[in-house]
Amino acid sequence: MEDSAVEILSASTPKPRIGIDGGDDNKNWRRRVNGVEVSVPIVCGSIAFYRGKKAKEYRTHNWTVYVRGATNEDLGVVIRKVIFHLHPSFKSPTRVVDSPPFTLSECGWGEFKIDITIFFHADACERKLELSHLLKLNPEIYSGPQSPNVPVVTESYNEIVFPDPFECFLSRVNNHPAVHVSKLPEGLNLPPPGDADDESYYKMKKGDTKDHPLSHWFLKFSDADELFRLTATRQKVYAAFLPFVQADIAKLKRQLVMVDAQPE
């Protein structure tokens, strides 16, 4: 599918939470902080632009696949590298992105599943996380010729959860805007950031996706937006069923009047 960065297709789903077990506790800088939970909202997505009628048969779309923070903050504080596994027809289908922002751009014609492997910094977790994303190039509903200026955007939301995190990891991510940390135990004294054996984070190039050239096409995933959508949906449902409820109430009132009017 090689020679394959909106009509907006929202792949938003209920927020799935992926638990990550840190594993080995043998190193002294890996003492766990029990009862604390670190969660990292991430979005896996793709944006595809149609190249127009004059595009070559096997180069119909430019597309970009990515792993980003839900608020477009730098994920390098947690993620060390991301590997995108493309369709085997691509030259070098295994692509490694070892610094944020974790994005990959290509050109082609076909839709396919992209497997995504996420590696964390050693003080966060030694285990890797396997996800997948379906690359979409065409709108699900045909509404006329596809516009080169309006891309197809497909995104899905996940929350990576680190229960009982290690002290060094917690000290680094605490108060980071891309990370949510539950209430810390009273009297907890965290080591200063940088005391971990793995210094890869401090050597890593920093990068968020706030100024990414495609960022204005990103979908929004936030509790406030979700609450707004739920409230709007509830109001629509209420407005739709209100006439039926009022009719039932009026009917019951008439029946009560008739009952009261009958002799005992």
Coordinates of C-alpha atoms in Angstrom, one line a residue, residues 3-259:
D3 CA 2.7 5.2 -2.5
S4 CA -0.6 5.4 -0.1
A5 CA 0.3 14.1 7.5
V6 CA -11.3 16.9 7.2
E7 CA -14.1 15.6 6.6
I8 CA -13.7 14.8 10.3
L9 CA -14.3 11.3 11.4
S10 CA -14.4 11.2 15.2
A11 CA -13.4 7.8 16.6
S12 CA -14.0 9.1 20.1
T13 CA -15.0 6.3 22.4
P14 CA -15.7 6.1 26.2
K15 CA -12.3 6.8 27.9
P16 CA -10.6 3.4 28.2
R17 CA -8.0 3.1 30.9
I18 CA -4.9 0.9 30.3
G19 CA -3.2 -0.3 33.5
I20 CA 0.6 -0.5 33.4
D21 CA 2.4 -2.7 36.0
G22 CA 5.9 -1.4 36.5
G23 CA 7.3 -4.8 37.3
D24 CA 10.8 -5.1 38.8
D25 CA 11.2 -3.5 42.2
N26 CA 14.7 -4.6 43.0
K27 CA 16.5 -1.3 42.3
N28 CA 16.7 1.1 45.3
W29 CA 15.6 4.1 43.2
R30 CA 12.5 2.1 42.3
R31 CA 10.7 2.2 45.6
R32 CA 7.0 2.3 45.0
V33 CA 4.6 5.0 46.4
N34 CA 1.6 2.8 47.3
G35 CA -1.9 4.2 47.0
V36 CA -1.0 6.7 44.3
E37 CA -2.1 6.6 40.7
V38 CA -0.5 8.4 37.7
S39 CA -2.7 8.6 34.6
V40 CA -1.5 10.0 31.2
P41 CA -4.2 10.8 28.7
I42 CA -3.0 10.1 25.2
V43 CA -4.6 10.2 21.7
C44 CA -3.7 8.0 18.8
G45 CA -4.8 9.4 15.5
S46 CA -4.2 10.2 11.9
I47 CA -4.9 13.0 9.5
A48 CA -5.2 12.3 5.7
F49 CA -5.3 14.9 2.9
Y50 CA -6.5 14.0 -0.6
R51 CA -3.9 15.0 -3.2
G52 CA -6.4 15.9 -5.9
K53 CA -7.5 14.4 -9.2
K54 CA -4.0 14.8 -10.7
A55 CA -2.4 12.6 -8.1
K56 CA -0.7 9.4 -9.2
E57 CA -2.7 6.2 -8.8
Y58 CA -0.6 5.0 -5.8
R59 CA 0.0 8.4 -4.2
T60 CA -3.5 9.7 -3.7
H61 CA -3.2 10.9 -0.1
N62 CA -0.7 12.5 2.2
W63 CA -1.2 11.3 5.8
T64 CA 0.3 11.6 9.3
V65 CA -0.1 9.2 12.1
Y66 CA 0.7 10.2 15.7
V67 CA 0.6 9.6 19.4
R68 CA 0.0 12.9 21.2
G69 CA -1.1 14.3 24.6
A70 CA -4.8 14.9 24.9
T71 CA -4.0 18.6 25.6
N72 CA -1.1 18.6 23.2
E73 CA 1.5 18.7 26.0
D74 CA 5.0 17.1 25.7
L75 CA 4.7 13.3 26.3
G76 CA 8.4 12.8 26.5
V77 CA 8.1 13.0 30.3
V78 CA 6.6 9.5 30.2
I79 CA 7.2 8.0 26.7
R80 CA 10.8 7.2 25.6
K81 CA 10.0 6.2 22.0
V82 CA 7.2 5.0 19.7
I83 CA 7.4 2.5 16.9
F84 CA 4.9 2.6 14.1
H85 CA 4.5 -0.7 12.2
L86 CA 3.3 0.2 8.7
H87 CA 1.9 -2.1 6.0
P88 CA 4.6 -4.5 4.7
S89 CA 4.5 -3.0 1.2
F90 CA 6.2 0.2 2.6
K91 CA 9.9 0.5 2.4
S92 CA 11.3 0.0 5.9
P93 CA 7.8 -0.5 7.3
T94 CA 9.0 -0.4 11.0
R95 CA 9.5 3.3 11.8
V96 CA 11.0 4.4 15.1
V97 CA 10.4 7.9 16.5
D98 CA 12.6 8.3 19.6
S99 CA 11.7 11.9 20.6
P100 CA 8.5 13.9 20.8
P101 CA 6.4 14.9 19.1
F102 CA 5.7 11.3 18.2
T103 CA 4.5 11.7 14.6
L104 CA 5.1 10.0 11.3
S105 CA 4.1 11.2 7.8
E106 CA 3.8 9.2 4.6
C107 CA 2.1 9.1 1.2
G108 CA -0.1 6.4 -0.3
W109 CA -3.4 5.1 -1.5
G110 CA -4.7 2.4 0.9
E111 CA -6.2 2.1 4.3
F112 CA -4.7 -0.3 6.8
K113 CA -4.2 -1.0 10.5
I114 CA -1.1 0.6 12.0
D115 CA 0.3 -1.2 15.0
I116 CA 1.9 1.1 17.6
T117 CA 4.4 0.1 20.2
I118 CA 5.0 2.6 23.0
F119 CA 8.1 2.4 25.2
F120 CA 8.3 4.2 28.5
H121 CA 11.3 5.6 30.5
A122 CA 12.8 2.9 32.7
D123 CA 11.7 4.6 36.0
A124 CA 8.1 4.6 34.7
C125 CA 7.8 1.1 33.5
E126 CA 10.0 -1.5 31.7
R127 CA 7.0 -3.0 29.9
K128 CA 5.9 -1.8 26.5
L129 CA 2.4 -1.0 25.4
E130 CA 0.8 -2.3 22.2
L131 CA -1.9 -0.3 20.5
S132 CA -3.3 -0.1 17.0
H133 CA -4.9 2.5 14.8
L134 CA -6.9 2.2 11.6
L135 CA -5.7 4.6 9.0
K136 CA -8.6 6.2 7.3
L137 CA -8.2 8.1 4.0
N138 CA -11.8 8.5 2.8
P139 CA -14.9 9.9 4.5
E140 CA -17.3 7.2 5.8
I141 CA -20.2 9.0 4.2
Y142 CA -19.9 10.1 0.6
S143 CA -20.9 13.8 0.1
G144 CA -19.4 14.6 -3.2
P145 CA -15.8 14.8 -4.5
Q146 CA -13.2 14.8 -1.7
S147 CA -11.7 18.2 -1.1
P148 CA -7.8 18.4 -0.9
N149 CA -8.3 21.2 1.7
V150 CA -10.5 19.2 4.1
P151 CA -8.7 16.2 5.7
V152 CA -10.1 13.0 7.2
V153 CA -9.3 12.9 10.9
T154 CA -9.6 9.8 13.0
E155 CA -8.6 9.8 16.6
S156 CA -9.1 7.6 19.7
Y157 CA -8.5 8.5 23.4
N158 CA -6.8 6.3 26.0
E159 CA -5.6 6.8 29.5
I160 CA -2.4 5.0 30.5
V161 CA -2.5 4.3 34.2
F162 CA 0.5 3.7 36.4
P163 CA -0.6 2.4 39.8
D164 CA 1.8 2.6 42.8
P165 CA 4.4 4.5 40.7
F166 CA 8.1 4.6 41.5
E167 CA 9.4 7.6 43.5
C168 CA 11.8 8.9 40.8
F169 CA 9.1 8.7 38.1
L170 CA 6.6 10.4 40.4
S171 CA 9.0 13.2 41.3
R172 CA 9.5 14.0 37.6
V173 CA 5.9 13.9 36.4
N174 CA 4.3 15.5 39.5
N175 CA 2.7 18.9 38.3
H176 CA 3.5 18.1 34.7
P177 CA 0.6 19.4 32.5
A178 CA 0.4 16.2 30.5
V179 CA 0.0 14.0 33.6
H180 CA -2.7 13.5 36.2
V181 CA -1.5 12.5 39.7
S182 CA -3.9 11.4 42.5
K183 CA -3.6 12.8 46.0
L184 CA -0.1 12.1 47.5
P185 CA 0.2 10.7 51.0
E186 CA 0.8 13.2 53.8
G187 CA 4.5 13.6 54.7
L188 CA 5.8 12.1 51.4
N189 CA 9.3 13.3 50.6
L190 CA 10.1 12.6 46.9
P191 CA 13.7 12.5 45.7
P192 CA 14.7 15.4 43.5
P193 CA 14.1 14.9 39.8
G194 CA 17.0 13.3 38.0
D195 CA 18.0 10.7 40.6
A196 CA 17.1 7.8 38.4
D197 CA 19.7 5.5 36.7
D198 CA 18.0 6.1 33.4
E199 CA 18.8 9.7 32.3
S200 CA 17.3 9.3 28.8
Y201 CA 14.5 11.8 29.6
Y202 CA 16.9 14.6 30.4
K203 CA 18.8 14.0 27.2
M204 CA 15.7 13.9 25.1
K205 CA 14.6 16.7 22.8
K206 CA 11.4 18.2 24.3
G207 CA 8.4 18.7 22.1
D208 CA 4.7 19.1 22.3
T209 CA 2.1 19.3 19.5
K210 CA 0.6 22.7 20.3
D211 CA 2.4 24.3 17.4
H212 CA 2.2 21.3 15.1
P213 CA 1.1 22.4 11.6
L214 CA -1.8 20.0 11.8
S215 CA -2.8 20.8 15.4
H216 CA -5.9 22.9 14.4
W217 CA -7.4 19.7 13.0
F218 CA -7.0 17.7 16.2
L219 CA -10.1 16.7 18.0
K220 CA -10.7 17.9 21.6
F221 CA -10.8 15.4 24.4
S222 CA -11.5 16.9 27.8
D223 CA -13.8 16.3 30.7
A224 CA -15.3 19.8 30.2
D225 CA -16.1 19.1 26.6
E226 CA -17.5 15.7 27.4
L227 CA -19.7 17.2 30.1
F228 CA -20.9 19.8 27.6
R229 CA -21.8 17.1 25.1
L230 CA -23.6 15.0 27.7
T231 CA -25.6 18.0 28.8
A232 CA -26.5 19.0 25.3
T233 CA -27.6 15.4 24.5
R234 CA -29.7 15.3 27.7
Q235 CA -31.4 18.5 26.8
K236 CA -32.2 17.2 23.3
V237 CA -33.6 14.0 24.7
Y238 CA -35.7 16.0 27.2
A239 CA -37.0 18.3 24.6
A240 CA -37.9 15.4 22.3
F241 CA -39.8 13.5 25.0
L242 CA -41.4 16.5 26.8
P243 CA -44.5 16.6 24.6
F244 CA -45.2 12.9 25.2
V245 CA -44.7 13.3 29.0
Q246 CA -47.0 16.3 29.1
A247 CA -49.7 14.4 27.1
D248 CA -49.5 11.5 29.6
I249 CA -49.8 13.9 32.5
A250 CA -52.8 15.5 31.0
K251 CA -54.4 12.1 30.4
L252 CA -53.8 11.0 34.0
K253 CA -55.3 14.2 35.3
R254 CA -58.5 13.6 33.2
Q255 CA -58.7 10.1 34.6
L256 CA -58.4 11.4 38.1
V257 CA -61.1 13.9 37.6
M258 CA -63.5 11.2 36.2
V259 CA -62.7 9.0 39.3

